[in-house]
XYZ file of C-alpha atoms in Angstrom:
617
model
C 60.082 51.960 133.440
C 61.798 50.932 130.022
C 64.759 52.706 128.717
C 65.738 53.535 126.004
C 67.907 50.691 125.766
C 65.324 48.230 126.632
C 63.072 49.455 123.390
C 66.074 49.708 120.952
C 66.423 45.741 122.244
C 63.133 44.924 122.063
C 62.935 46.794 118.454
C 65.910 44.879 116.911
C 63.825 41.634 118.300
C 60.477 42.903 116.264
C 63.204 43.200 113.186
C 63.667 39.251 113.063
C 66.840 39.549 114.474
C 67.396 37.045 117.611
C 71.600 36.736 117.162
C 74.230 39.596 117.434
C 77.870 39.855 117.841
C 79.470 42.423 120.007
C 82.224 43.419 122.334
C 81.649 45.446 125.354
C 82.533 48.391 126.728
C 82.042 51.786 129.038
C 80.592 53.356 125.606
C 78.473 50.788 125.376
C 78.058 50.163 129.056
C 73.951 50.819 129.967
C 72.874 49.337 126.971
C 75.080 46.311 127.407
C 73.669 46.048 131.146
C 70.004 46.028 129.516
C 71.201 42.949 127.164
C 72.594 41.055 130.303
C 68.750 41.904 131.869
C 67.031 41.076 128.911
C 68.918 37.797 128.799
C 68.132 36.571 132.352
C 64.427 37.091 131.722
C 64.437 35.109 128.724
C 63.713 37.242 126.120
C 66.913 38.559 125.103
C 69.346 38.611 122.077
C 71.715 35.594 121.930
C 74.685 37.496 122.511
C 78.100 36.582 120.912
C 81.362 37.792 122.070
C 84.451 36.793 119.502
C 88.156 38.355 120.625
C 87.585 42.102 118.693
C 84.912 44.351 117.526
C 86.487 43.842 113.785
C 85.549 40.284 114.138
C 82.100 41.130 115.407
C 81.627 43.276 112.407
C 83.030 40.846 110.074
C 80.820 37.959 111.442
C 77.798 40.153 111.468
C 78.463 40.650 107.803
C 79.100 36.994 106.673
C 76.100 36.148 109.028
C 73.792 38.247 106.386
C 75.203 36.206 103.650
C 74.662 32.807 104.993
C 71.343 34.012 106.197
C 70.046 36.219 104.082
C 68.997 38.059 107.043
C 70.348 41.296 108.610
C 73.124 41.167 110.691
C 73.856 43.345 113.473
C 77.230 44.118 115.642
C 77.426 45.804 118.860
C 80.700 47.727 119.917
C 82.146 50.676 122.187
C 82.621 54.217 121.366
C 85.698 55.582 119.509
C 88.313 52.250 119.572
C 85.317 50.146 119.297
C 83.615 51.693 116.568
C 87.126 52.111 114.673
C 88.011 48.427 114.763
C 84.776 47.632 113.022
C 85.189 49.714 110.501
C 86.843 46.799 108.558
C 84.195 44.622 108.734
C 81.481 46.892 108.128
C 83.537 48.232 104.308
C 83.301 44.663 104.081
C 79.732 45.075 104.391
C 79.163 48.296 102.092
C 81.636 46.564 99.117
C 79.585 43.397 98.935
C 75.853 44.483 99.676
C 75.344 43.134 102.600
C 72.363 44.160 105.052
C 73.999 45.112 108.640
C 73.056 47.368 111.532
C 76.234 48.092 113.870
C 75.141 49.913 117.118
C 78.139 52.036 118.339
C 78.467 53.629 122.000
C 79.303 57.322 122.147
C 80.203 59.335 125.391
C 77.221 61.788 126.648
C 75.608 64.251 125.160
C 77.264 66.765 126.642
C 80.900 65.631 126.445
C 79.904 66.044 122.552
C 82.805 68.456 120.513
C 84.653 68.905 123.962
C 88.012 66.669 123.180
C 87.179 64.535 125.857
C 88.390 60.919 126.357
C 86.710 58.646 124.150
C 84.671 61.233 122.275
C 84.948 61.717 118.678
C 83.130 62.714 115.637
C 81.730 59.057 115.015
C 78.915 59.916 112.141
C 82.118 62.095 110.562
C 84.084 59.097 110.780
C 81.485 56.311 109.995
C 79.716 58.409 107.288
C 81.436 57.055 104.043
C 81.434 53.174 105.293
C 77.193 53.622 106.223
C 74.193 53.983 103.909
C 72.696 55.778 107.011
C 74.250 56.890 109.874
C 72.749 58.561 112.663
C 73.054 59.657 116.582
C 69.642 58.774 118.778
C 70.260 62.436 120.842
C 66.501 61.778 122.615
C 64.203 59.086 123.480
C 61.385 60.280 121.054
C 64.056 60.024 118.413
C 64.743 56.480 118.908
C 61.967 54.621 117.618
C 62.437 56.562 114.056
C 66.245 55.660 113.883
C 66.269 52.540 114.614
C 63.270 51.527 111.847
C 65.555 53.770 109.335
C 68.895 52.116 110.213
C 67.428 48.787 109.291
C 64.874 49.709 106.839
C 67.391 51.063 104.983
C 70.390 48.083 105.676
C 67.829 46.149 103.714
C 66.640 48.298 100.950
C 70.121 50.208 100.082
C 72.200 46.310 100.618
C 74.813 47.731 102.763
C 75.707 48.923 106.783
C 73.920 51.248 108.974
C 75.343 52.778 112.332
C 73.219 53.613 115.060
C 75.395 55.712 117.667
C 73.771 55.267 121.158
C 75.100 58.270 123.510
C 75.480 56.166 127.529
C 73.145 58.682 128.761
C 70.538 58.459 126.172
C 70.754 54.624 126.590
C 69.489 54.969 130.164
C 67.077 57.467 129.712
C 63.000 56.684 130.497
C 61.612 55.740 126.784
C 58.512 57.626 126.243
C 55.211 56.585 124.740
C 55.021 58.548 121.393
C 51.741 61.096 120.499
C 50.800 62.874 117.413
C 53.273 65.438 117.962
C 55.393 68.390 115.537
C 58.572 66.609 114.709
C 58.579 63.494 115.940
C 58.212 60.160 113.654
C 55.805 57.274 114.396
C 57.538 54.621 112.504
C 57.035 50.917 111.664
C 59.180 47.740 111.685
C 57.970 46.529 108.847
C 60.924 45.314 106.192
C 60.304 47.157 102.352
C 59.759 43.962 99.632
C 62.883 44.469 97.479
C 61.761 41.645 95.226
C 61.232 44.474 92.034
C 60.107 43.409 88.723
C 60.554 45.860 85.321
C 57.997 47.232 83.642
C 56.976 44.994 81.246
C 58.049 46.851 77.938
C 61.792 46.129 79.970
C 61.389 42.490 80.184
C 60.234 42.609 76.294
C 63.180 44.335 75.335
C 65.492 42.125 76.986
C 64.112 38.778 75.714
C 64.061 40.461 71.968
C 67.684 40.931 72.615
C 68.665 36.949 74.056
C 66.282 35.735 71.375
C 68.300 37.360 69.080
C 71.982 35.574 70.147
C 73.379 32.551 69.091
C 76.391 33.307 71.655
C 74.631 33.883 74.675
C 76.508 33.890 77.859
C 75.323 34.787 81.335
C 77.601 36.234 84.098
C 75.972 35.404 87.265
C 76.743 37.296 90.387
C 75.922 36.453 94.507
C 73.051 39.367 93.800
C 71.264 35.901 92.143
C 71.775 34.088 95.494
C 68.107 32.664 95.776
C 67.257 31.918 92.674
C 69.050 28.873 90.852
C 65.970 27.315 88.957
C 65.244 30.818 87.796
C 68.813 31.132 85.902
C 69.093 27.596 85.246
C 65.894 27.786 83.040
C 66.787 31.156 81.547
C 70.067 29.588 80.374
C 68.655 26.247 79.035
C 66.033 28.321 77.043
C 68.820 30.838 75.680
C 70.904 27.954 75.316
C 73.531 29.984 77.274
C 77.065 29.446 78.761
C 77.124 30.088 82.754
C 80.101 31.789 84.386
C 80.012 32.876 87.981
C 81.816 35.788 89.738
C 83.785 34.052 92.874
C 81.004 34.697 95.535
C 78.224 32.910 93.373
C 79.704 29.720 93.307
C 76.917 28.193 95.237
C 74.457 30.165 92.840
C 75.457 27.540 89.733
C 75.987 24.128 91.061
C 79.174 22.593 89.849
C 77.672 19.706 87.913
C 76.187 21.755 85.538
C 77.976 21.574 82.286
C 77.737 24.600 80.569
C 78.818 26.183 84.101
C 82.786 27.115 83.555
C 82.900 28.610 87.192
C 85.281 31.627 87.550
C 86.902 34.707 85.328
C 89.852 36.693 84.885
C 93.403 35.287 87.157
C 91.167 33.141 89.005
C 89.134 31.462 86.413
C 89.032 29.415 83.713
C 89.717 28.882 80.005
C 86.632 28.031 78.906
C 85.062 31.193 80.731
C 87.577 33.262 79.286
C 86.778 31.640 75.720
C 83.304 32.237 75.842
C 84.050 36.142 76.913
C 86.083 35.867 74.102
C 83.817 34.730 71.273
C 80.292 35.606 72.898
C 77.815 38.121 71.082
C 75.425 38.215 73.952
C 76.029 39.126 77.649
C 73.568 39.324 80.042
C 75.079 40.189 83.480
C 73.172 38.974 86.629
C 73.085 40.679 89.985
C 77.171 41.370 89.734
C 79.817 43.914 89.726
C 81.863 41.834 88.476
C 85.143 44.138 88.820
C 87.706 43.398 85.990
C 86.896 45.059 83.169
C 90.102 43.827 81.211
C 88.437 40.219 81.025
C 85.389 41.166 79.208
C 84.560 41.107 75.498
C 85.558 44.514 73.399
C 83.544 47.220 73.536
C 80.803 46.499 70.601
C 81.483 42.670 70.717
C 78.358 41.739 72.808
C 75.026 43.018 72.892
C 74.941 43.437 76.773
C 72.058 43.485 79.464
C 72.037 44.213 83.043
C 70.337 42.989 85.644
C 70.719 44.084 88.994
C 69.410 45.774 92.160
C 71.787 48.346 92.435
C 71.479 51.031 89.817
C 74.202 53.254 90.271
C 76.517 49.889 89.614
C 74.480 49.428 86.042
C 76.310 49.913 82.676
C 79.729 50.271 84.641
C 81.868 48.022 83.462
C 80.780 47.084 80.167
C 78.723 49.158 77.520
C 75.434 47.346 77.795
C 72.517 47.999 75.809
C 69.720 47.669 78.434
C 70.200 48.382 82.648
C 67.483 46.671 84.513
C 66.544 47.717 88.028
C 65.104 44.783 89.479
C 65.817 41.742 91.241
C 67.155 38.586 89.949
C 64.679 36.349 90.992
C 61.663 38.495 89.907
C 62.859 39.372 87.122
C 63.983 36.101 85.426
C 60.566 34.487 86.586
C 58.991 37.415 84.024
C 61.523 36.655 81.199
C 61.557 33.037 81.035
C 58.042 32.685 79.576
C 59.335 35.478 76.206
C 62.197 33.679 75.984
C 62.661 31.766 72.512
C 63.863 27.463 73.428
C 67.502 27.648 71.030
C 67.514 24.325 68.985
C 71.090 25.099 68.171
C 72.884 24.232 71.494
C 76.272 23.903 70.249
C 77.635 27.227 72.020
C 76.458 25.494 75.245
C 77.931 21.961 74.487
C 81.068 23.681 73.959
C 81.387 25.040 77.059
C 81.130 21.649 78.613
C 83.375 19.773 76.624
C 86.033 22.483 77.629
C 85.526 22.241 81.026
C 86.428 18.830 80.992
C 89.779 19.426 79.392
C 90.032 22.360 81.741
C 88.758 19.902 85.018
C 91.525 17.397 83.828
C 94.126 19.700 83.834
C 93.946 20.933 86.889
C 94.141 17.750 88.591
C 97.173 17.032 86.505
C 98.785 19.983 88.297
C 97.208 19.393 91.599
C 98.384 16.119 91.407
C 102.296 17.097 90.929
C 104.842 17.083 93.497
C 107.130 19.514 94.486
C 110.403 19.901 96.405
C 110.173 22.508 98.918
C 106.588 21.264 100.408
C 102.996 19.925 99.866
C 100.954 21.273 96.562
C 98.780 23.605 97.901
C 96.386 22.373 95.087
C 96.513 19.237 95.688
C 94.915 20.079 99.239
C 91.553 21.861 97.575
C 91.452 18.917 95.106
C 91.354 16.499 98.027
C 89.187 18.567 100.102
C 86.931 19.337 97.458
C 86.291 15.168 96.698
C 85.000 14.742 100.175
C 82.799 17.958 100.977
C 79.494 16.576 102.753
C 76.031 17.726 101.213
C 75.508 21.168 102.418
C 78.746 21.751 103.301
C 79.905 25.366 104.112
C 83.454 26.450 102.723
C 85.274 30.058 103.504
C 88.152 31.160 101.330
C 90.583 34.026 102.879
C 91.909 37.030 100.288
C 95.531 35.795 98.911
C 96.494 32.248 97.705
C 93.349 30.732 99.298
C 91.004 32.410 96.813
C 93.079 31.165 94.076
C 92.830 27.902 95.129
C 89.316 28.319 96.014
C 88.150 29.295 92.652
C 90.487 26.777 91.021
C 89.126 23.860 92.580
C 85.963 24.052 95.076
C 83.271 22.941 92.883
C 80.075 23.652 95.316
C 76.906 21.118 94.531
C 73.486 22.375 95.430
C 72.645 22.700 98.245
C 76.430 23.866 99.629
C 77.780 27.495 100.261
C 81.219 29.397 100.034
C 82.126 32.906 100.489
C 85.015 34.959 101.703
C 85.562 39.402 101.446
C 84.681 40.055 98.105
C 85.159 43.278 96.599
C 87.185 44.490 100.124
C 88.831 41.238 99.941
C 90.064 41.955 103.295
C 92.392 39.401 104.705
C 91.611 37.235 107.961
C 87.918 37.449 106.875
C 87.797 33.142 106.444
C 87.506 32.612 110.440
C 85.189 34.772 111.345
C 82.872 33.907 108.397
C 83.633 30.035 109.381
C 82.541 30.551 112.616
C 79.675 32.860 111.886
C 78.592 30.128 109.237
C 78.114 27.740 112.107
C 76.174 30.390 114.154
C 74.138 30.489 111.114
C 73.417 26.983 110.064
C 75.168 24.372 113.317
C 73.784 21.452 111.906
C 76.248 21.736 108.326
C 79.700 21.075 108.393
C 81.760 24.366 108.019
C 85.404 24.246 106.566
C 87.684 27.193 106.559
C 90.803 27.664 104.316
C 93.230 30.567 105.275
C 96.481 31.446 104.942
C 99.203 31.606 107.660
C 99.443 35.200 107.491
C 95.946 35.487 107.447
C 95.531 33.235 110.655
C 98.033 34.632 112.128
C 96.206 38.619 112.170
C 93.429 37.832 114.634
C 92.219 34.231 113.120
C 94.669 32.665 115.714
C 92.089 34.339 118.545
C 89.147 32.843 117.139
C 89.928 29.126 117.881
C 89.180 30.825 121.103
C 86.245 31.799 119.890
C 85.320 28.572 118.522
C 85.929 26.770 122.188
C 83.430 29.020 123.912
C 80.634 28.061 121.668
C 81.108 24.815 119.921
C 78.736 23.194 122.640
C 75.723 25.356 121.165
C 76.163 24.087 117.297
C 74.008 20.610 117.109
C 76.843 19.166 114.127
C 80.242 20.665 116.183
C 82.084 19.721 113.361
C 84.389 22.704 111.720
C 87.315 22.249 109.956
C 90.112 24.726 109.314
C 93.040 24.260 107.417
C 96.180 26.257 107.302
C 98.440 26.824 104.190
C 101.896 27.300 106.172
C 104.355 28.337 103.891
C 106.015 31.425 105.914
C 104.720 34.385 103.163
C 102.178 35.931 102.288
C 102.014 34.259 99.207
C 99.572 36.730 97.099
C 101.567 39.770 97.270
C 104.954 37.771 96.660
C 102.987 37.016 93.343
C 101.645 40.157 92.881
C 105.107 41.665 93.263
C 106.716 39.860 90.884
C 103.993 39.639 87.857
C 102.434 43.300 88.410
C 105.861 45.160 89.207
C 108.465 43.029 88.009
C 110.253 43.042 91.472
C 111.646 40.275 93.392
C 109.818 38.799 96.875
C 111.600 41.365 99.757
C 111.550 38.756 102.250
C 111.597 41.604 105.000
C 107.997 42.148 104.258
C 106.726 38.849 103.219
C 107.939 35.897 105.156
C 105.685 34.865 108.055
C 107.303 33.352 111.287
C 106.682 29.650 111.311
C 104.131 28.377 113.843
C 103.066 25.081 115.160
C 99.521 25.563 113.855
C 98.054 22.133 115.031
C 99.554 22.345 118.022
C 98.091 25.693 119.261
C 94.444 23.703 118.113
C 95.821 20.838 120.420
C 96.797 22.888 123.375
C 92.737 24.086 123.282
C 91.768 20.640 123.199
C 91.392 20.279 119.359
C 92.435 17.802 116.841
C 95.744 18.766 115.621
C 96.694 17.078 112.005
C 100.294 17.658 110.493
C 100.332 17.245 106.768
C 104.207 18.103 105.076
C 104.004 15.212 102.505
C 101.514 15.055 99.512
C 100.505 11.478 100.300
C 99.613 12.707 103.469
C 96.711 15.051 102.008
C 93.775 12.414 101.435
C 94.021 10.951 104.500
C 93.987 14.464 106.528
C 91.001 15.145 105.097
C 89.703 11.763 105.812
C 90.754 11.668 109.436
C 89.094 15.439 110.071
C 85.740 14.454 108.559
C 85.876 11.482 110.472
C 86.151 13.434 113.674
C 82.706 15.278 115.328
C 84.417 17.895 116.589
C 87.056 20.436 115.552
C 90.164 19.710 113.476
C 93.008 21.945 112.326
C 94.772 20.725 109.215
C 98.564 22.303 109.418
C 99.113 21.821 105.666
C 102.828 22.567 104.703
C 102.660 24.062 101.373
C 105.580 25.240 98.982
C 105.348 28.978 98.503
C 106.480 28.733 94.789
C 103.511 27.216 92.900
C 102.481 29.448 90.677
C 98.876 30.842 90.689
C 98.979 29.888 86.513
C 95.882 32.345 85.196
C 94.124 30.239 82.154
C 95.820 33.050 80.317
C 99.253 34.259 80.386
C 99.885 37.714 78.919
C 103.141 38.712 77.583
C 103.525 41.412 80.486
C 102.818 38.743 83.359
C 105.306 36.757 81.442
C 107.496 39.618 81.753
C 107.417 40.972 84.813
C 107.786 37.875 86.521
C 110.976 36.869 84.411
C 112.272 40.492 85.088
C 112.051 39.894 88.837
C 113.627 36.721 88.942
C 116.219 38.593 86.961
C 116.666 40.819 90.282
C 117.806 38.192 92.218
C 114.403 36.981 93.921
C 115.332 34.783 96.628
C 113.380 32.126 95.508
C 114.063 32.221 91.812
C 115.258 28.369 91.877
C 111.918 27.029 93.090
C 109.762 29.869 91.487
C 111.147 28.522 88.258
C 110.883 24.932 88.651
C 107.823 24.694 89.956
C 106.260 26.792 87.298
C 108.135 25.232 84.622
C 106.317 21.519 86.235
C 102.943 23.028 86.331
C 103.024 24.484 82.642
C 104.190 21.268 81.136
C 101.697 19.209 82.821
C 98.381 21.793 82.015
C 100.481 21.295 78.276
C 100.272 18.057 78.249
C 96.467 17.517 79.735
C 95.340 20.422 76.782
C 96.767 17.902 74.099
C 94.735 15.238 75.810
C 91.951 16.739 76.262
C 91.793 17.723 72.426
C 92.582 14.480 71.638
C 89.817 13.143 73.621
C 87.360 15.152 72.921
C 87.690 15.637 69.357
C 89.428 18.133 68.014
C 89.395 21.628 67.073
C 86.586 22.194 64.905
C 84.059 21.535 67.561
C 84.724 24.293 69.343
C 84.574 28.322 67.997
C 88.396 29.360 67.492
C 90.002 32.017 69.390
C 93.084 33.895 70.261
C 94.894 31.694 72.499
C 98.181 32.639 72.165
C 100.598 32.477 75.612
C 98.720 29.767 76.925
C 101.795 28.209 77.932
């Protein structure tokens, strides 16, 4: 007879899912049993088991980015279901389609305090765009098609609580009967195109700029031609939010990359001086770095409505998607013959390009440039090469100098921005596509939270993956870097080493003592050839990079009150006020000195539309 565990299994199978991560558990305990049965006759879910159920939630959701698939997770009741709750806001913040089936005691142990047994849909209701309990076998069939039918339609997680009695009950065959649902697993086409009278409206107003610049989110994953062309007709600037990086490839001129602290000038320019914005599947977070209100005739594009006309006053929401609905602009849109907003763009990026070598080239005192390591690492990344940032000094890094080609991906927490997050995506990456090499950049605080446990991870698997090559590299510095920022340029106060420093590991040789290449870098000469050594190696390599802790993050624009703040905490004593100021006096001088190049170079002023600039430096 099946149960009702062997249908919910066989279910997820008929929703194209054949991969899930999970950690077991009594909770979970029949249903876990019918995976292991499932498994030995061969048509089963490949079953992955990383060190916690927050990893297993965090690699289900990075799994649905690399895939574009949904990704599903698989933990106990109460403790499990808690841990992933990380994972899964990680999930919700950045759109991402994931089921997470979560154990529950019996039915009848329901609102009786006992161990184990809490109010999970209470708990798991503001994290899930549906959440509900399967209480009887006829029930089952209906909750499972609405957990994932809606995953994929609302972009975000759905829970599935699975009582261990109901999991072993007999599954019945379902009738025409009062109150029970006959439902389908068949996935809803989200691929929705505007009325037409939208799509005229919106090409009246890009025919209609000379300014035109489009802010592409990871909501355009999918379709690269489709903006590409949109932009040459409009003769547009391209800036993408941090998770579209792969959206834009990097060789693109009139691409300036990032925004806002971890962006560029030339993106911040054209927000500066544009009079068209057409936003792009994002929700694109920092309001501060967009034009003035009445600047820019705005349009939004974006499958999420409620996120629409949010963070800028925009003229004209679309509900649609990306793809769709750039494949029925392009043919109204008007070829510019003027292209000199464009060209602009890309004769600023190289200034901006040169300029951050020059400080990625500099050396410091009191360790390796942390820059210096991306700029290396980002020379020798392989076609379709897979890169995960971490939240913190990584991302800055990572949006600073990853340039991804077509054809590559990056990603790390977006919105959430939850640290750790760079293993488990790295890992889940290789899940997703073995034969690519996968490269993960984290932190040493970051690593040392649960990413530590996942080079265990790693050495339970790595046989499966066809390419087993996966790289991750450490920024060891002892603090968590971010925050010690953050705390001096947002509150003026100096780095409380009680809270920040992080107790110095041996890094490489914790890979070693699994069996892993172990590569020590503490000089800056030492940088190119780490790299060269670990892509040189089929297998895995961890690069212990030892970084100063006082390079500044430099934003393309410094305001007076991050100019203040951070001279007010140094003021305060900050421990590290010797270093802090060198090393930021070294990197401002030499993006000084590459700006007066660069205009030199390039030709002057007048090429390029003038605008406030002032604290640059």
């Amino acid at each position: 007879m099946t149960t009702v565990s062997d249908f919910v299994i066989e279910r997820i199978r008929q929703w194209g899912v054949s991969r899930v991560f999970g950690f077991p558990g009594d909770g979970i305990g029949a249903f876990d049993g019918a995976l292991g049965k499932a498994e030995r006759d061969g048509d089963g879910l490949k079953y992955i088991r990383p060190t916690h159920e927050e990893i297993c939630s965090l690699m289900a959701t990075a799994y649905a980015k690399f895939t574009g698939e949904v990704g599903v997770c698989i933990a106990t009741s109460s403790p499990g279901a808690f841990h992933m709750l990380n994972g899964l806001y990680d999930a919700k913040m950045d759109n991402q389609p994931v089921v997470a089936i979560i154990g529950q005691q019996g039915l009848p142990s329901l609102g009786t305090f006992t161990q184990q047994e809490s109010n999970l849909e209470r708990t798991l209701e503001d994290v899930a765009v549906y959440v509900q309990t399967i209480v009887s076998p006829k029930q089952a069939q209906a909750v499972v098609d609405t957990a994932f039918r809606t995953a994929r339609v609302r972009l975000g997680p759905a829970v599935i609580i699975l009582p261990h009695d109901v999991q072993g009950m007999d599954m019945e065959e379902l009738t025409p009967e009062n109150w029970v649902s006959r439902s389908s697993a068949v996935a809803p086409s989200i691929s929705i195109v505007p009325p037409e009278s939208e799509i005229m409206k919106a090409a009246a107003i890009i025919n209609a700029g000379s300014k035109v610049t489009f802010l592409v989110g990871h909501g355009s994953n999918g379709a690269t031609d489709e903006v590409l062309e949109a932009a040459r007709l409009a003769g547009a600037g391209l800036i993408t939010a941090l998770r579209a990086k792969q959206v834009v490839p990097s060789d693109v001129p009139h691409h300036s990359q990032q925004l806002g602290l971890l962006g560029t000038r030339p993106s911040m320019h054209q927000m500066n001086d544009c009079d068209t914005l057409v936003l792009l599947g994002t929700n694109y977070p920092y309001g501060q770095f967009l034009p003035p209100s009445g600047q820019a005739r705005a349009i939004q594009v974006d499958l999420k409505p409620e996120q629409m006309g949010l963070r800028y006053p925009t003229e004209l929401n679309i509900w649609g998607d990306v793809k769709a609905t750039l494949t029925a602009l392009i043919p109204h849109l008007e070829a510019k013959t003027d292209l000199s907003w464009q060209e602009n763009v890309a004769k600023e990026m190289v200034e901006w390009e040169h300029e951050m070598e020059a400080e990625a080239m500099l050396n410091y005192a009191d360790g390796v440039n942390p820059r210096r390591v991306y700029l290396e690492l980002n020379k020798r990344l392989p076609p379709q090469a897979i890169v995960t940032a971490d939240a913190g000094s990584t991302a800055d890094w990572y949006g600073h100098h990853i340039r991804l080609r077509r054809g590559m991906m990056g990603d790390l927490s977006g919105r959430l921005a939850s640290m750790l997050a760079a293993m488990p995506y790295a890992v889940a990456a290789k899940f997703a596509h073995p034969e690519r090499s996968v490269i993960c950049t984290i932190g040493d605080g970051a690593f040392q939270m649960l990413g530590m446990n996942e080079l265990i991870t790693i050495k339970k698997y790595m046989q499966e993956w066809d390419n087993p090559q996966l790289i991750i590299m450490v920024l060891h510095n002892n603090d968590l870097t971010q925050v010690s920022w953050e705390m001096r340029t947002e509150d003026a106060n100096p780095v409380w080493e009680t809270s920040q420093d992080v107790e110095s590991i041996d890094y490489a040789g914790w890979a070693e003592l699994l069996g892993f290449q172990g590569i020590r870098v503490k000089k800056d000469d030492e940088v190119a050839a780490a790299w060269d050594a670990a892509f040189a190696h089929r297998g895995i390599t961890l690069i212990d990079a030892y970084t100063s802790r006082n390079v500044p993050p430099l934003p393309p624009h410094i305001t007076l009150e991050f100019a203040k703040n951070t001279g007010e905490a140094l003021l305060k004593k900050d421990p590290f006020e010797v270093g802090v100021i060198r090393d930021s006096a070294e990197a401002l001088v030499a993006e000084g000195i590459e700006r007066v190049k660069g205009k030199l170079h390039i030709g002057q002023d007048k090429d390029r539309p003038q605008s406030p600039d002032k604290g640059d430096g």
